[in-house]
Every structure is written in C-alpha cells, then in structure tokens.
Amino acid sequence: MINPFSRFSPFLKLPIELICHVLSFLDMPDLLNCTVTCKLLSGLVHETPRLHYTIDLAKHQMLRLSSPPGMSIAAQRRLLHDREQRWHSLRWKHKIATPVPAAGSIYEFVGGVYGNGHGHGDDRRVSGSITFYQFPSTGFPFDESKPVPSWTLSGFDINIIDFSMDPSQDLLVLVASSVENTGTYYQVHLRTLSTNEPHPKAPSPILDCKRTLGPEPPDVWTSFRIQILDNYLALLIKDVFHTSAAFISIWNWRAGAQARCTIPLTMSVDDFCFLSHTEFLIVVPRGYLDIYSFTDPSVHQKYPVLVRRFGLPRLQPAHHYWYISATANPIPGTAPRNRVSTPSARPVYDRHGVPPTSMHPASPPTSRRSSTDSTASSPEPVSPQRSDSESATDDQSQPQYPPQLPPFHPSPSDGLIACSLGTLDPTTHATLDCFVF
C-alpha cells in the first residue's frame, strides 16, 4: 500500500504493512504515545485490529497467549470483550452441577481441581482417602448431564495432617506426622497428583521438618500454610496459641532436601504467601504486612531480608487485631502453562499398585475442616493433556483432549492480595468485627 505520509518522516516512508508490523512489537503505553505523534500513527493504532487488541489486553490486565488455530484477531477481541462483560454483570457461560460429598477434614481447591480429604468424625487428619474433582473451564468440553471427572487416591501409609497441590506440575504435597525416632516432627511428601507415586522430578521425595516446640505437645494446636510457586515450596508451621514457636521453610523441591532455607520467627505470625519468585509476605497479627526478599536456596542459602513493612490502620483504644490472613491467587508472577494429564478416568490404585474394581468416593464425613489453610486456586485452570494409552474405565463424563484454551490470561504482574482480618475489644462482650479487603 502506498503511504500518503511518506514525505514527512523516513519511518513513515515505509509501506503501511511494515509500519504496522513494527508497531506490533510495542506495548500499550508506547502505542498510546504513538497516537499523539501524528494522524497516520493514530489512525493505524486505532484501526488496526492487532494493535488495538494489544491496548484491549492491557486495559483489562490480560496477557496474550498463543492464538488458537484458525481464530482471527477480531474473534479474539470479541472473546475478550465477552469475558469482561460477563465478569462485570456476573453472567456465567455455563453452569454444571455435580455431586460432591460433604467437606472432609481437610480440603483444597487449586487450578480448577478440588481435593476432599476424608477422616473419621471430627478428626483433623486424612485417614482414608482424598477424592479429586476436575472442574471444567472455558474451552473445556463437558457434558452437563454427567458429573465432572474425578479420581480417588487411597491406601496412604502415612498420617496426613494437611495437603496442597499444583495440577500444572502433577504435584501433590502431603504434610504428615513424622515416624518415631527420626528427630523431626513432620515430613513433607512430594507425590504425583495423578497416581500418588513419588514425584519423578523430586530428588528427595520426603522433606523433614523440625519445629520449635511450644508448651503444648506437638501437633495438638498446630496449623499449616502450604504455598507452591513453580520450583519453590514453602511451609509455615505455627502453634495456634504460641506463634513464637513458628517457623517457615522454603525449598527448591526440584533440587533436593538440602536446597532449603529456614526462617525461625521470634514474633507472632498469622500468615504467609509468595509475591514473586524473589519476594514473600508475612502477616504479623499486630497489624503489619512484612515483605521479605529471598534467593533460590539451591544457589544461595541466605537468610531472607526484610525490605519493606506496611502498617494497617491503628485501632481505637482497647481494640486489637484478633487475626489477619492474606492470600494471593493466582500468585503474582506466575505465568499460565499447560497442565499435565489428570487421571479423570483412571482406576484408583492403592499403595501396592492394585486397582479396585470401580471408582467410588469415600462416605461423606461429618467432620469440619481443621485449622489448616493451604494455598487456594487460580481463577482459570489450564487444560490437561491425555495420552493415547489412557482409556475410560467408568461412566463419568470424559473431557476431550486437547481442549481449546483462551488466547489470553490474567497478567502475572497484576496480582491481587486478599486480606481478611478481625478486630476485637476484649474488655467488652462485643462480637468480633470482620473485614475483607
């Protein structure tokens, strides 16, 4: 195409197609700056779908992924606008109901997978099995008349206190009471989410933890916080009433048990969450959010450094912060990726490798969840891949592989931290005031 503005600038002498190609490498702020330089660039930015799509993505804090085969830029923009309008008005694309047993003693929801651990009565441990449910997402074909795919892991040979998972890495993290005479109180088991086998990418599938003892016997009033960020695994162990006995351990779980840094805490700590691959947040119940920087423990096992502190508002006299929790979901800095296969239709294997004749979830327990609080889910799960060797072995709905993923994802640099806190005046009989921000 002949450029009518070629007499004004050497750059504008290029064909229109080349100018648009050059502009396609710019981000949203630079494109907006181009619109105020001249009429030609302003018109190209606003009238070229690919360039305007870059502005749309940044406006809605989205990250561009690889375009699905055969989907035009115009179709991707329509999909983006439809998503934003549905979130604005809370109009869901689909609704699907599936029978799920009552919440077990411990449960978890991460990356579109819900895990329900079963115990006995009011026991705060997993003593029988963990049932996982794969919930569908946009682009994930499913039959609304059938329950969602699920699978159960059973036959555990350890006393599970808490668990978390990362479906994108086929990683199941189990916190269990340590066996006697090992010198530690807890052990972290790294297994596959699909088969409950030791994770093949973990040089040390069992990690030892030894916390400082409080006045009570270990594991009586102990709570846990598990965070997984790619290669990093963090575990906060604290005594509910004596948090000075708490500590945080961070491993590079793909580098072995020695790739670890431990942070003994001399002050009370309510919560912990990763902010990025180099920073994490500690919640101090006195009303502070402390940010620490850390290095990969497989490279340098240095003590994390406090880099900044944010103070919450001062309360009226006699009032105190009773609790503060913080959750970042998805964890800022994490990029989307394809998920490994999940055994939505595989038979359930026990610890001896023997499958039962059919899948069946454990009986719905009557217990409540314990005081544990592991990392929660990201809003949009990515799709699993299925090998040709996998076949349906039950009558549950089977996803079609590979599902079509959306061409965009929430920007990793625009994460949110949700804080929940309660304030109390212990001198009165007033109720606990709770806030979320």
XYZ file of C-alpha atoms in Angstrom, residues 153-366:
214
model
C -6.178 -41.671 45.969
C -6.302 -44.115 48.863
C -4.202 -46.598 50.795
C -1.955 -43.945 52.332
C 0.786 -45.356 54.545
C 1.334 -42.024 56.328
C -0.653 -39.949 58.816
C -1.668 -36.946 56.687
C -2.260 -33.683 58.543
C -2.611 -31.317 55.583
C -2.114 -31.286 51.824
C -1.917 -28.975 48.836
C -1.305 -29.452 45.124
C -0.213 -27.889 41.857
C -2.092 -29.561 38.975
C 0.152 -27.879 36.388
C 3.125 -29.868 37.752
C 1.178 -33.013 38.708
C 2.387 -32.258 42.234
C 0.677 -33.381 45.430
C 2.231 -32.121 48.688
C 1.332 -34.090 51.813
C 2.286 -32.925 55.323
C 2.394 -35.884 57.676
C 3.464 -36.698 61.189
C 6.996 -37.969 61.199
C 7.744 -41.543 62.090
C 9.189 -42.112 65.526
C 12.898 -41.778 66.297
C 13.681 -39.638 63.243
C 14.438 -36.420 65.155
C 11.780 -34.477 63.265
C 8.122 -33.810 63.940
C 6.783 -33.502 60.401
C 7.595 -34.760 56.952
C 6.610 -33.295 53.588
C 5.900 -35.929 50.934
C 6.164 -34.943 47.271
C 3.983 -37.196 45.139
C 2.197 -37.148 41.833
C -1.352 -35.868 41.872
C -2.352 -38.459 39.307
C -1.019 -41.692 40.841
C 0.199 -40.924 44.398
C 3.687 -42.098 43.487
C 6.900 -40.262 44.489
C 7.242 -37.302 42.164
C 9.815 -38.121 39.464
C 11.218 -34.571 39.464
C 11.846 -34.515 43.217
C 15.361 -35.804 44.064
C 14.189 -36.048 47.693
C 10.523 -37.103 47.730
C 10.443 -36.760 51.544
C 11.465 -33.499 53.242
C 11.961 -33.332 57.010
C 10.658 -30.501 59.202
C 11.519 -29.861 62.821
C 9.724 -27.006 64.534
C 10.441 -25.389 67.878
C 8.139 -26.857 70.478
C 5.574 -24.749 72.274
C 4.148 -25.514 75.730
C 1.647 -27.974 74.245
C 2.645 -31.315 72.751
C 3.407 -31.103 69.022
C 0.508 -31.409 66.592
C -2.196 -30.585 69.159
C -2.761 -26.936 68.223
C -0.578 -26.763 65.140
C -1.688 -25.170 61.878
C -0.032 -25.150 58.480
C 0.168 -22.973 55.421
C 1.438 -24.559 52.191
C 2.454 -22.438 49.209
C 3.708 -23.715 45.847
C 5.309 -21.419 43.278
C 6.876 -23.384 40.430
C 10.073 -24.888 41.913
C 9.541 -23.279 45.308
C 7.647 -24.940 48.126
C 7.028 -23.026 51.354
C 5.624 -24.387 54.596
C 4.569 -22.237 57.543
C 4.125 -24.245 60.747
C 2.850 -22.424 63.795
C 1.329 -23.074 67.148
C -2.118 -21.503 67.253
C -1.707 -20.099 70.757
C 2.088 -19.797 70.877
C 3.141 -18.495 67.456
C 6.630 -17.689 68.713
C 7.269 -21.378 68.129
C 6.580 -20.993 64.405
C 8.961 -21.159 61.501
C 8.927 -21.041 57.706
C 10.836 -23.374 55.427
C 11.326 -22.690 51.717
C 12.654 -25.432 49.439
C 13.578 -25.642 45.820
C 11.857 -29.013 45.757
C 13.357 -29.948 42.397
C 16.883 -29.548 43.806
C 16.630 -31.849 46.823
C 16.187 -31.667 50.584
C 19.343 -29.594 51.112
C 18.068 -26.765 48.878
C 16.253 -25.164 51.784
C 16.250 -22.017 53.864
C 14.561 -21.963 57.262
C 13.294 -18.823 58.941
C 12.770 -19.099 62.711
C 10.233 -16.487 63.764
C 10.585 -14.672 67.062
C 7.356 -12.703 66.589
C 3.800 -13.859 66.101
C 2.898 -14.692 62.509
C -0.579 -15.181 61.143
C 0.049 -15.996 57.504
C 2.490 -16.314 54.625
C 2.229 -16.048 50.850
C 4.581 -15.733 47.889
C 4.537 -12.451 45.994
C 7.003 -13.435 43.277
C 9.989 -15.683 42.677
C 12.096 -13.346 44.826
C 9.710 -11.983 47.489
C 7.167 -13.238 50.001
C 4.809 -11.666 52.515
C 4.481 -12.377 56.245
C 1.398 -11.228 58.131
C 2.128 -10.016 61.661
C -1.033 -10.022 63.822
C -0.094 -6.715 65.444
C -1.164 -5.129 62.168
C 1.788 -5.330 59.770
C 2.434 -6.830 56.355
C 6.174 -7.530 56.052
C 7.804 -8.089 52.665
C 10.957 -10.232 52.525
C 13.280 -10.891 49.621
C 14.902 -14.300 49.224
C 17.214 -16.151 46.867
C 16.934 -19.592 45.369
C 18.029 -21.914 48.208
C 19.605 -24.259 45.658
C 22.026 -21.432 44.758
C 22.476 -19.420 47.972
C 21.047 -20.403 51.332
C 20.932 -16.851 52.647
C 18.619 -15.562 55.331
C 15.686 -13.661 53.751
C 15.917 -9.882 54.085
C 13.108 -7.599 55.276
C 12.746 -4.989 52.525
C 9.555 -3.127 53.485
C 6.741 -3.028 56.016
C 3.151 -1.915 55.531
C 1.143 -0.953 58.589
C -2.597 -1.421 58.832
C -4.672 1.393 60.387
C -4.273 1.958 64.117
C -7.270 0.815 66.082
C -9.212 2.580 68.779
C -8.024 2.134 72.374
C -8.599 -1.349 73.825
C -9.184 -2.839 70.348
C -6.825 -5.453 68.902
C -6.328 -7.305 65.659
C -7.597 -10.775 66.501
C -6.465 -12.443 63.269
C -5.191 -11.443 59.822
C -4.874 -13.707 56.784
C -3.591 -12.940 53.291
C -3.964 -14.909 50.076
C -2.631 -14.149 46.591
C -4.457 -16.159 43.940
C -3.128 -16.663 41.446
C 0.290 -15.952 42.906
C 1.699 -12.789 41.275
C 4.440 -13.534 38.791
C 3.162 -16.953 37.766
C 2.578 -17.462 34.074
C -0.018 -19.840 32.625
C 1.113 -23.159 31.234
C -0.356 -26.408 30.071
C -1.286 -28.851 32.761
C -0.116 -32.414 32.773
C -2.605 -35.226 32.423
C -5.021 -35.863 35.240
C -6.464 -39.323 35.775
C -10.095 -38.294 35.381
C -10.981 -41.813 34.274
C -8.158 -43.903 35.672
C -8.836 -46.622 38.221
C -7.789 -45.881 41.786
C -4.592 -47.629 42.847
C -3.711 -48.403 46.412
C -0.172 -48.252 47.769
C 0.543 -51.753 46.475
C -0.419 -50.822 42.924
C -3.621 -52.867 42.954
C -6.653 -51.146 41.371
C -10.137 -51.742 42.792
C -12.944 -52.903 40.578
C -14.576 -49.494 40.377
C -14.175 -45.910 41.459
C -16.162 -44.715 44.398
C -15.691 -41.695 46.674
C -15.422 -42.219 50.369
C -18.514 -41.894 52.523
C -19.405 -38.263 53.235
C -17.792 -37.409 56.573
C -19.408 -35.249 59.195
